[in-house]
Amino acid sequence: MRVKTRFAPSPTGYLHIGGVRTALFSWLYARHHGGSFVLRIEDTDRERSTEASIQAILTGMAWVGLDYDEGPFRQTERFERYTTVAAEMLARGTAYRCYCSRDELEAMRAEQVARGENPRYDGRCRDRQAPVAGVNPVIRLRSPREGSVTVHDLVRGDVSFSNADLDDVILMRSDGVPTFHFGVVVDDADMGITHVIRGDDHLNNTPRHIHIQQALGVPVPVYAHLPMILGADGTRLSKRHGAVNVLEYRERGYLPDALLNYLVRLGWSHGDQEVFSREEMIELFDIAAVNAAASRFNPDKLGWLNQQYILARDRSQLAAEFGAFMDLRGLEHDQGPPLEQVVDAYRERAVTLEDMAQASTYVFHDFAAIDAKAARQHLKAGTVPVLSQVIERLEALPGWQREVIHDVLQAVAAALGIGFGKVGQPVRVAITGGTVSPPIDVTLQLIGRERVLHRLRQALQLAQAQPPVS
RNA sequence: GCUCCCUUCGUCUAGCGGUUAGGACGCGGCCCUCUCAAGGCUGAAACGCGGGUUCGAUUCCCGCAGGGAGCGCCA
């Protein structure tokens, strides 16, 4: 049997990080087994579904590189099919029309809760023969009232539910739109889905879905319910935990490979291995090794992984990604050095591409002002000789390579009888406006001769204006 | 309230009856060093509680506690 999995998000918002993890595991399972992966948009909630959400989902999937073999399908394009299936069920008696009003149902549930029971539909319309005038009925499943259903879950083992605790789910709403329960089951069957891999918030829905499958006479797919991803504080992931929308990770300069690598280790492991290429993930992924417990999202570890990927990336590829990132963020980089050089200088000190862009602004643009504290500490009257000598020797330099620049700074330190740091720091502050940068010779080389000399002269003036130290 | 699920360092996890309970992130220390990093070495840090089963339980079973999910004409 050829494996076929699917990811079936509802377009009621952006694609969030938990959804990506679910999609990733389904995708991995399909790829590992040489099967196919389907994307299906479950847009039967016409109130909340939006076109913008569908686009956000497609963009998100494309960004992380989870490709699908079929789809995207949309349930709103399949309404005829659900209507047909529901009619067949009605004809066979596996479903029935229910005329209960919402108020009536609500009152019923309130009574049940008051009695300490699990609120559920009591089946009062099961045997009704005559329609109620003026009421558009819903269609409910006639589900078994005795016995039990067992979900054979790949990550949790067998989970049984008593049929007495389940009720007759609504298949079709009174306006003729299928419910989620009906839509998934019909679609999974029609599309030949063999393995349903989804969040464990659906575990409680599964026995109902099995009832529908049995009523339909279609095969029950293999189920695997994945543990949830919680926020760092152990509560349900939400905006206050930071970014939950995948596309925010793109905007913050995370690499999709790093994000996927982080996500795959949430609930899954392969011994002590932490870093997995896509190929390794596909090769090693095993649903049986998936943990059953929920896990918390740890931004620090994601950051560490992101830097690992930045560090290991091929320089021209990283440069291209960095350029794309700057373009996305509207950061101009035409006036700076080649991005390959920038990326090499900054990858060791950047967790994200955003960090890299932020840390390297002065190689692309002049800064507004030198950081006051840095100037106070490093551009004093005493540094005048240092700066003048550096300027003088750099002006005389025929070339502009890191090695010769380094020799100049070394020579200044020697001539003045001071340590290299006493030369490096003032120069760093003068040309970057701050105290942090890549090695000073690399930084000078990157910024370029003209800009460096200009900034050094300005810093010299500033230092000369300082009162002499006692 | 009812049903279902879960429980190893702060976090992600390894472990699948006998281990000095391993790795990773983060945190501390040391080294390297022109700043910041990166890197190397190193330290602190965990089996929720109570019963069983067993010669022996982190591991198997049962309770409890804690956490989570679901109980819609949402998905």
Coordinates of C-alpha atoms (C1' of nucleotides) in Angstrom, one line a residue:
Chain A
M1 CA 0.0 0.0 0.0
R2 CA 1.4 3.3 -1.0
V3 CA 1.5 5.8 1.8
K4 CA -0.5 9.0 1.4
T5 CA -0.7 11.7 4.0
R6 CA -2.2 15.2 4.1
F7 CA -2.0 18.5 5.8
A8 CA -5.4 20.1 6.2
P9 CA -5.3 23.5 7.7
S10 CA -8.3 25.8 8.0
P11 CA -7.7 29.2 6.6
T12 CA -8.9 31.2 9.5
G13 CA -5.6 33.0 10.2
Y14 CA -1.9 32.7 9.4
L15 CA 0.0 29.4 9.3
H16 CA 1.3 29.0 12.8
I17 CA 4.3 27.1 14.1
G18 CA 2.3 24.2 15.4
G19 CA 0.7 23.8 12.0
V20 CA 4.1 23.7 10.4
R21 CA 5.3 21.0 12.8
T22 CA 2.2 18.9 11.9
A23 CA 2.7 19.5 8.2
L24 CA 6.4 18.6 8.6
F25 CA 5.7 15.3 10.3
S26 CA 3.1 14.3 7.7
W27 CA 5.4 15.4 4.9
L28 CA 8.3 13.4 6.5
Y29 CA 6.2 10.4 6.9
A30 CA 5.2 10.5 3.2
R31 CA 8.7 11.2 1.9
H32 CA 10.3 8.6 4.1
H33 CA 8.0 5.9 2.8
G34 CA 8.1 7.2 -0.8
G35 CA 4.5 8.1 -0.6
S36 CA 2.6 11.3 -1.5
F37 CA 1.6 14.3 0.4
V38 CA -1.6 16.3 -0.1
L39 CA -2.5 19.8 0.9
R40 CA -6.1 20.4 1.5
I41 CA -7.7 23.7 2.7
E42 CA -10.6 23.1 5.0
D43 CA -12.6 26.2 4.4
T44 CA -16.1 25.0 5.4
D45 CA -16.3 27.7 8.0
R46 CA -17.4 30.4 5.7
E47 CA -17.6 33.0 8.4
R48 CA -14.0 32.9 9.3
S49 CA -12.2 31.6 6.2
T50 CA -10.4 34.2 4.2
E51 CA -8.6 34.3 1.0
A52 CA -5.7 36.1 2.7
S53 CA -5.3 33.2 5.1
I54 CA -5.1 30.8 2.2
Q55 CA -2.4 32.8 0.6
A56 CA -0.5 33.0 3.9
I57 CA -0.7 29.2 4.2
L58 CA 0.6 28.7 0.7
T59 CA 3.4 31.3 1.2
G60 CA 4.4 29.7 4.5
M61 CA 4.5 26.2 3.0
A62 CA 6.6 27.4 0.1
W63 CA 9.0 29.3 2.4
V64 CA 9.7 26.3 4.6
G65 CA 9.9 24.1 1.5
L66 CA 7.2 21.6 2.3
D67 CA 6.1 20.6 -1.2
Y68 CA 2.9 18.7 -1.9
D69 CA 2.1 16.2 -4.6
E70 CA -1.6 17.0 -4.8
G71 CA -3.6 20.1 -4.1
P72 CA -4.2 22.6 -2.7
F73 CA -7.7 21.2 -2.7
R74 CA -10.5 23.4 -1.2
Q75 CA -13.5 21.9 0.4
T76 CA -15.7 24.7 -0.8
E77 CA -15.2 23.3 -4.3
R78 CA -16.5 19.9 -3.2
F79 CA -19.9 20.8 -1.7
E80 CA -21.8 18.7 -4.3
R81 CA -19.9 15.6 -3.2
Y82 CA -20.8 16.0 0.4
T83 CA -24.4 16.6 -0.5
T84 CA -24.5 13.4 -2.5
V85 CA -22.8 11.4 0.2
A86 CA -25.2 12.7 2.9
A87 CA -28.2 11.9 0.7
E88 CA -26.9 8.3 0.3
M89 CA -26.5 8.0 4.1
L90 CA -30.0 9.3 4.6
A91 CA -31.3 6.7 2.1
R92 CA -29.5 3.9 3.8
G93 CA -30.6 5.1 7.3
T94 CA -27.1 5.6 8.6
A95 CA -27.9 9.3 9.0
Y96 CA -31.1 11.1 9.9
R97 CA -32.6 14.6 9.9
C98 CA -32.7 16.5 13.2
Y99 CA -35.0 19.4 13.6
C100 CA -33.9 20.5 17.1
S101 CA -33.4 24.2 17.5
R102 CA -30.2 25.7 18.9
D103 CA -32.1 26.8 22.0
E104 CA -33.4 23.3 22.6
L105 CA -30.0 21.8 22.3
E106 CA -28.5 24.3 24.6
A107 CA -31.1 23.7 27.3
M108 CA -30.5 20.0 26.9
R109 CA -26.8 20.4 27.5
A110 CA -27.3 22.6 30.4
E111 CA -29.4 19.9 32.1
Q112 CA -26.8 17.3 31.4
V113 CA -24.0 19.3 32.8
A114 CA -26.2 20.0 35.9
R115 CA -26.5 16.3 36.3
G116 CA -22.8 15.8 36.0
E117 CA -23.0 14.1 32.6
N118 CA -20.9 14.6 29.6
P119 CA -23.0 17.0 27.5
R120 CA -24.1 15.3 24.3
Y121 CA -27.0 15.1 21.9
D122 CA -29.5 12.6 23.2
G123 CA -30.8 11.4 19.9
R124 CA -34.3 12.7 20.3
C125 CA -34.8 13.1 16.5
R126 CA -33.4 9.6 15.7
D127 CA -36.8 8.1 15.0
R128 CA -38.7 11.1 14.0
Q129 CA -40.7 10.4 10.8
A130 CA -42.4 13.7 10.1
P131 CA -40.5 16.9 9.3
V132 CA -41.1 20.0 11.3
A133 CA -42.7 22.7 9.2
G134 CA -40.5 25.7 8.5
V135 CA -37.3 24.2 9.9
N136 CA -34.3 23.3 7.9
P137 CA -32.9 20.2 9.5
V138 CA -29.3 19.3 10.1
I139 CA -28.2 15.8 9.2
R140 CA -26.8 13.7 12.0
L141 CA -24.9 10.4 12.0
R142 CA -26.8 7.5 13.5
S143 CA -24.0 6.2 15.5
P144 CA -23.8 3.1 17.6
R145 CA -25.0 3.6 21.2
E146 CA -23.4 0.5 22.7
G147 CA -20.0 -1.0 22.6
S148 CA -16.8 1.0 22.1
V149 CA -14.4 2.2 19.5
T150 CA -10.7 1.8 19.6
V151 CA -8.3 4.2 17.9
H152 CA -5.1 2.4 17.0
D153 CA -2.8 5.3 17.3
L154 CA 0.8 5.1 16.1
V155 CA 2.1 7.4 18.9
R156 CA -0.3 6.6 21.7
G157 CA -1.1 2.9 21.2
D158 CA -4.7 1.8 21.5
V159 CA -7.1 4.4 22.9
S160 CA -10.7 3.2 23.6
F161 CA -13.9 5.3 23.9
S162 CA -17.2 4.1 25.0
N163 CA -19.9 4.7 22.4
A164 CA -22.3 5.7 25.2
D165 CA -20.1 8.8 25.7
L166 CA -20.2 9.8 22.1
D167 CA -23.2 11.3 20.3
D168 CA -24.7 11.7 16.9
V169 CA -22.5 14.2 15.3
I170 CA -23.8 16.7 12.8
L171 CA -22.7 15.9 9.3
M172 CA -24.5 18.6 7.4
R173 CA -25.5 22.0 8.8
S174 CA -29.0 23.3 8.2
D175 CA -27.7 25.5 5.4
G176 CA -26.3 22.5 3.6
V177 CA -22.7 23.1 4.4
P178 CA -20.8 20.1 5.7
T179 CA -19.2 20.2 9.1
F180 CA -15.5 19.6 9.7
H181 CA -16.2 16.0 10.9
F182 CA -18.0 15.1 7.7
G183 CA -15.6 17.0 5.4
V184 CA -12.5 15.4 6.7
V185 CA -13.8 11.9 6.6
V186 CA -15.3 12.2 3.1
D187 CA -12.2 13.9 1.7
D188 CA -9.7 11.5 3.4
A189 CA -11.6 8.6 1.9
D190 CA -12.0 10.1 -1.6
M191 CA -8.4 11.2 -1.7
G192 CA -7.1 7.8 -0.5
I193 CA -5.4 9.1 2.6
T194 CA -3.8 6.1 4.3
H195 CA -2.3 7.9 7.3
V196 CA -3.8 10.8 9.2
I197 CA -1.1 12.6 11.1
R198 CA -2.6 15.5 13.1
G199 CA -2.4 17.4 16.4
D200 CA -3.6 15.5 19.5
D201 CA -6.3 18.1 20.0
H202 CA -8.1 15.8 17.5
L203 CA -7.7 12.6 19.4
N204 CA -11.1 13.0 20.9
N205 CA -12.7 13.5 17.5
T206 CA -11.2 10.4 16.1
P207 CA -13.8 7.9 17.5
R208 CA -16.5 10.0 15.8
H209 CA -14.6 10.0 12.6
I210 CA -14.3 6.2 12.8
H211 CA -18.1 5.9 13.3
I212 CA -18.6 8.0 10.1
Q213 CA -16.1 5.8 8.2
Q214 CA -17.9 2.7 9.4
A215 CA -21.3 4.1 8.3
L216 CA -19.8 5.0 5.0
G217 CA -18.1 1.6 4.6
V218 CA -14.7 3.2 3.8
P219 CA -11.4 2.0 5.3
V220 CA -10.3 3.5 8.5
P221 CA -6.9 5.2 8.0
V222 CA -4.0 4.8 10.3
Y223 CA -3.9 7.5 12.9
A224 CA -1.0 9.3 14.6
H225 CA -1.8 12.1 17.0
L226 CA 1.1 14.4 17.6
P227 CA 1.7 16.1 21.0
M228 CA 1.1 19.8 21.2
I229 CA 3.7 22.5 21.2
L230 CA 3.2 24.9 24.1
G231 CA 4.7 28.3 24.9
A232 CA 7.8 28.6 27.0
D233 CA 5.7 28.9 30.1
G234 CA 3.8 25.7 29.4
T235 CA 0.6 27.3 28.3
R236 CA -1.1 27.1 24.9
L237 CA 1.1 28.8 22.3
S238 CA -0.1 32.3 21.6
K239 CA 1.1 35.7 20.4
R240 CA 2.4 36.7 23.8
H241 CA 5.0 33.9 23.5
G242 CA 6.5 35.8 20.6
A243 CA 6.3 34.8 17.0
V244 CA 3.7 32.1 16.2
N245 CA 3.2 33.0 12.5
V246 CA 5.7 31.2 10.4
L247 CA 6.2 34.2 8.1
E248 CA 7.4 36.2 11.1
Y249 CA 10.4 33.9 11.3
R250 CA 11.2 34.8 7.7
E251 CA 11.0 38.4 8.6
R252 CA 13.2 37.9 11.6
G253 CA 15.9 36.3 9.6
Y254 CA 15.6 32.6 10.5
L255 CA 16.5 30.1 7.9
P256 CA 13.7 27.6 7.0
D257 CA 16.1 24.7 7.4
A258 CA 16.9 25.7 10.9
L259 CA 13.3 26.2 11.8
L260 CA 12.4 22.8 10.4
N261 CA 15.3 21.2 12.3
Y262 CA 14.2 22.8 15.5
L263 CA 10.6 21.7 15.0
V264 CA 11.5 18.1 14.1
R265 CA 13.2 17.8 17.5
L266 CA 10.1 18.8 19.3
G267 CA 8.6 15.4 20.0
W268 CA 11.0 13.4 17.9
S269 CA 14.6 12.4 18.4
H270 CA 17.2 10.1 16.9
G271 CA 19.6 9.3 19.7
D272 CA 21.7 12.3 20.6
Q273 CA 21.7 13.9 17.2
E274 CA 20.6 17.5 17.1
V275 CA 21.3 18.7 13.6
F276 CA 19.6 17.1 10.7
S277 CA 19.7 18.0 7.0
R278 CA 16.4 17.6 5.1
E279 CA 17.7 14.4 3.6
E280 CA 18.7 13.0 7.0
M281 CA 15.3 13.9 8.4
I282 CA 13.5 12.1 5.6
E283 CA 15.8 9.1 6.0
L284 CA 15.7 8.8 9.8
F285 CA 12.2 10.0 10.6
D286 CA 10.1 7.3 12.3
I287 CA 6.7 8.0 13.7
A288 CA 7.2 5.2 16.3
A289 CA 9.9 7.4 17.9
V290 CA 7.6 10.3 18.4
N291 CA 7.1 11.3 22.0
A292 CA 3.6 11.4 23.4
A293 CA 4.2 14.3 25.8
A294 CA 3.6 18.0 24.8
S295 CA 6.7 20.1 24.5
R296 CA 7.5 23.7 25.1
F297 CA 8.8 26.1 22.5
N298 CA 12.4 27.2 23.3
P299 CA 13.4 30.3 21.4
D300 CA 17.0 30.1 22.6
K301 CA 17.5 26.7 21.1
L302 CA 16.0 27.7 17.9
G303 CA 18.4 30.6 17.8
W304 CA 21.4 28.3 18.5
L305 CA 20.3 26.1 15.6
N306 CA 19.8 29.0 13.3
Q307 CA 23.3 30.2 14.0
Q308 CA 24.6 26.6 13.4
Y309 CA 23.0 26.8 10.0
I310 CA 24.3 30.2 9.3
L311 CA 27.8 29.1 10.3
A312 CA 27.7 26.0 8.1
R313 CA 26.1 27.6 5.1
D314 CA 27.9 27.9 1.8
R315 CA 29.0 31.5 1.5
S316 CA 27.4 32.3 -1.8
Q317 CA 24.2 30.7 -0.8
L318 CA 24.2 32.6 2.5
A319 CA 25.0 35.8 0.7
A320 CA 22.0 35.3 -1.6
E321 CA 19.8 34.6 1.4
F322 CA 21.1 37.6 3.2
G323 CA 20.5 39.8 0.2
A324 CA 16.9 38.5 -0.1
F325 CA 16.4 39.2 3.5
M326 CA 17.6 42.7 3.2
D327 CA 15.4 43.2 0.2
L328 CA 12.4 41.8 2.1
R329 CA 13.1 44.3 4.9
G330 CA 13.8 47.2 2.5
L331 CA 17.4 47.5 3.6
E332 CA 19.6 49.0 0.9
H333 CA 22.9 47.3 0.2
D334 CA 24.1 48.5 -3.1
Q335 CA 26.6 50.9 -1.6
G336 CA 28.4 48.3 0.4
P337 CA 31.0 45.6 -0.1
P338 CA 30.0 42.2 -1.8
L339 CA 27.6 40.4 0.5
E340 CA 29.9 37.3 0.5
Q341 CA 32.4 39.3 2.4
V342 CA 29.9 40.7 4.8
V343 CA 28.4 37.3 5.5
D344 CA 31.8 35.8 6.2
A345 CA 32.7 38.5 8.6
Y346 CA 29.4 38.5 10.6
R347 CA 28.2 34.9 10.5
E348 CA 30.0 34.1 13.7
R349 CA 28.3 36.8 15.6
A350 CA 24.7 36.6 14.3
V351 CA 22.0 34.4 15.5
T352 CA 19.7 35.6 12.8
L353 CA 20.0 37.4 9.5
E354 CA 18.3 40.3 11.2
D355 CA 21.2 40.4 13.7
M356 CA 23.6 40.3 10.8
A357 CA 21.9 43.2 9.1
Q358 CA 21.7 45.1 12.3
A359 CA 25.3 44.6 13.2
S360 CA 26.6 45.5 9.7
T361 CA 24.7 48.7 9.0
Y362 CA 27.9 50.8 9.2
V363 CA 29.5 48.9 6.3
F364 CA 26.6 50.0 4.1
H365 CA 25.8 53.5 5.4
D366 CA 27.4 56.2 7.5
F367 CA 26.1 56.3 11.0
A368 CA 24.5 59.4 12.5
A369 CA 26.6 59.7 15.6
I370 CA 29.2 57.8 17.6
D371 CA 27.8 56.1 20.7
A372 CA 28.4 58.6 23.5
K373 CA 29.7 56.2 26.0
A374 CA 32.1 54.6 23.5
A375 CA 33.4 58.0 22.5
R376 CA 34.0 59.0 26.1
Q377 CA 35.9 55.9 26.8
H378 CA 37.9 55.5 23.6
L379 CA 38.1 58.9 21.9
K380 CA 39.9 60.9 24.4
A381 CA 42.6 63.5 24.0
G382 CA 45.1 60.7 24.7
T383 CA 44.0 58.9 21.6
V384 CA 44.9 61.8 19.3
P385 CA 48.4 60.4 18.5
V386 CA 47.0 56.9 17.8
L387 CA 44.4 58.2 15.3
S388 CA 46.8 60.6 13.6
Q389 CA 49.3 57.9 13.1
V390 CA 46.8 55.4 11.9
I391 CA 45.4 58.0 9.4
E392 CA 48.8 58.9 8.2
R393 CA 49.9 55.3 7.6
L394 CA 46.7 54.2 6.0
E395 CA 46.8 57.1 3.6
A396 CA 50.2 56.0 2.5
L397 CA 49.1 52.4 2.0
P398 CA 49.2 51.3 -1.6
G399 CA 46.7 48.4 -1.1
W400 CA 43.7 47.8 1.0
Q401 CA 43.8 44.2 2.1
R402 CA 43.2 42.9 5.5
E403 CA 46.8 41.8 6.0
V404 CA 48.4 45.1 5.2
I405 CA 45.9 47.0 7.3
H406 CA 46.7 44.7 10.1
D407 CA 50.4 45.4 9.7
V408 CA 49.7 49.2 9.8
L409 CA 47.8 48.9 13.1
Q410 CA 50.5 46.7 14.5
A411 CA 53.1 49.2 13.5
V412 CA 51.3 52.0 15.2
A413 CA 51.0 50.1 18.4
A414 CA 54.7 49.3 18.3
A415 CA 55.7 52.8 17.5
L416 CA 53.7 54.1 20.4
G417 CA 54.7 51.3 22.7
I418 CA 51.2 50.3 23.5
G419 CA 49.1 47.2 23.1
F420 CA 47.2 46.3 20.0
G421 CA 44.0 46.8 21.9
K422 CA 44.8 50.4 22.6
V423 CA 44.9 51.0 18.8
G424 CA 42.1 48.7 17.8
Q425 CA 39.4 50.0 20.1
P426 CA 39.7 53.7 19.3
V427 CA 39.8 52.8 15.6
R428 CA 36.8 50.5 16.0
V429 CA 34.8 53.2 17.7
A430 CA 35.8 55.8 15.1
I431 CA 34.7 53.7 12.1
T432 CA 31.7 51.8 13.5
G433 CA 30.4 54.2 16.0
G434 CA 30.4 51.5 18.7
T435 CA 32.6 49.0 20.5
V436 CA 31.6 45.8 18.8
S437 CA 32.6 44.6 15.4
P438 CA 34.4 41.7 13.6
P439 CA 38.2 41.8 13.8
I440 CA 39.3 45.4 13.2
D441 CA 41.4 44.7 10.1
V442 CA 38.5 42.8 8.5
T443 CA 36.1 45.7 9.4
L444 CA 38.4 48.3 7.9
Q445 CA 38.7 46.3 4.8
L446 CA 34.9 45.9 4.5
I447 CA 34.1 49.5 5.1
G448 CA 36.5 50.7 2.4
R449 CA 39.4 53.1 2.3
E450 CA 37.5 56.3 1.6
R451 CA 34.9 55.8 4.2
V452 CA 37.4 54.6 6.8
L453 CA 39.7 57.6 6.3
H454 CA 36.7 60.0 6.4
R455 CA 35.4 58.6 9.6
L456 CA 38.9 58.5 11.2
R457 CA 39.4 62.1 10.5
Q458 CA 36.1 63.0 12.0
A459 CA 36.9 61.0 15.1
L460 CA 40.3 62.7 15.3
Q461 CA 38.6 66.1 15.4
L462 CA 36.3 64.8 18.1
A463 CA 39.3 63.6 20.2
Q464 CA 41.2 66.8 19.7
A465 CA 38.2 68.7 21.1
Q466 CA 38.4 66.7 24.4
P467 CA 40.2 68.3 27.4
P468 CA 43.6 66.9 28.0
V469 CA 43.7 64.2 30.6
S470 CA 45.5 64.8 33.8
Chain B
rG1 C1' -18.6 18.5 35.7
rC2 C1' -17.7 14.4 32.1
rU3 C1' -14.4 11.8 28.5
rC4 C1' -9.5 11.2 26.6
rC5 C1' -4.1 12.1 26.8
rC6 C1' 0.5 13.3 29.2
rU7 C1' 4.6 13.3 33.4
rU8 C1' 13.5 12.1 33.2
rC9 C1' 17.9 18.4 34.6
rG10 C1' 14.8 25.3 33.9
rU11 C1' 13.8 23.6 28.5
rC12 C1' 14.2 19.8 24.2
rU13 C1' 15.4 14.8 24.9
rA14 C1' 18.4 9.5 25.4
rG15 C1' 17.0 5.4 28.3
rC16 C1' 13.0 0.5 26.4
rG17 C1' 14.5 -4.3 34.6
rG18 C1' 20.8 -4.1 36.8
rU19 C1' 23.8 2.8 33.7
rU20 C1' 28.9 6.9 37.9
rA21 C1' 20.9 8.3 34.5
rG22 C1' 23.8 10.2 28.5
rG23 C1' 23.5 14.4 24.9
rA24 C1' 21.7 19.5 23.4
rC25 C1' 19.9 24.7 24.6
rG26 C1' 20.5 28.0 28.5
rC27 C1' 23.5 29.2 33.0
rG28 C1' 28.6 29.4 35.9
rG29 C1' 34.1 28.9 35.5
rC30 C1' 38.7 28.4 32.7
rC31 C1' 41.3 28.8 27.9
rC32 C1' 41.8 31.5 23.3
rU33 C1' 41.6 36.9 22.3
rC34 C1' 42.1 44.0 19.4
rU35 C1' 36.0 44.4 21.0
rC36 C1' 32.0 41.1 20.3
rA37 C1' 31.4 36.4 18.9
rA38 C1' 32.7 31.6 17.4
rG39 C1' 35.5 27.5 19.3
rG40 C1' 37.8 24.2 23.2
rC41 C1' 37.8 22.3 28.2
rU42 C1' 34.9 22.2 32.6
rG43 C1' 30.9 22.8 36.6
rA44 C1' 26.0 23.0 38.7
rA45 C1' 21.3 20.8 37.3
rA46 C1' 16.3 15.6 36.5
rC47 C1' 13.6 10.2 37.1
rG48 C1' 6.2 14.3 40.5
rC49 C1' 4.1 11.3 45.0
rG50 C1' 2.2 6.6 47.1
rG51 C1' 1.4 1.6 46.5
rG52 C1' 2.3 -3.0 44.2
rU53 C1' 5.1 -6.9 40.6
rU54 C1' 10.3 -8.4 40.8
rC55 C1' 16.3 -10.7 43.6
rG56 C1' 16.3 -5.6 41.6
rA57 C1' 12.5 -0.5 39.3
rU58 C1' 13.6 5.8 35.9
rU59 C1' 11.9 1.5 33.0
rC60 C1' 6.0 -2.9 34.1
rC61 C1' 0.9 -2.4 36.7
rC62 C1' -2.7 0.5 39.9
rG63 C1' -4.0 4.9 42.5
rC64 C1' -3.1 10.1 43.6
rA65 C1' -1.4 14.8 42.3
rG66 C1' -0.1 18.2 38.5
rG67 C1' -0.5 19.6 33.4
rG68 C1' -3.0 19.4 28.6
rA69 C1' -7.0 18.4 25.0
rG70 C1' -12.1 17.7 23.9
rC71 C1' -17.3 18.0 25.2
rG72 C1' -20.6 23.8 19.0
rC73 C1' -25.0 23.9 13.1
rC74 C1' -15.6 26.1 14.9
rA75 C1' -11.8 23.5 12.8

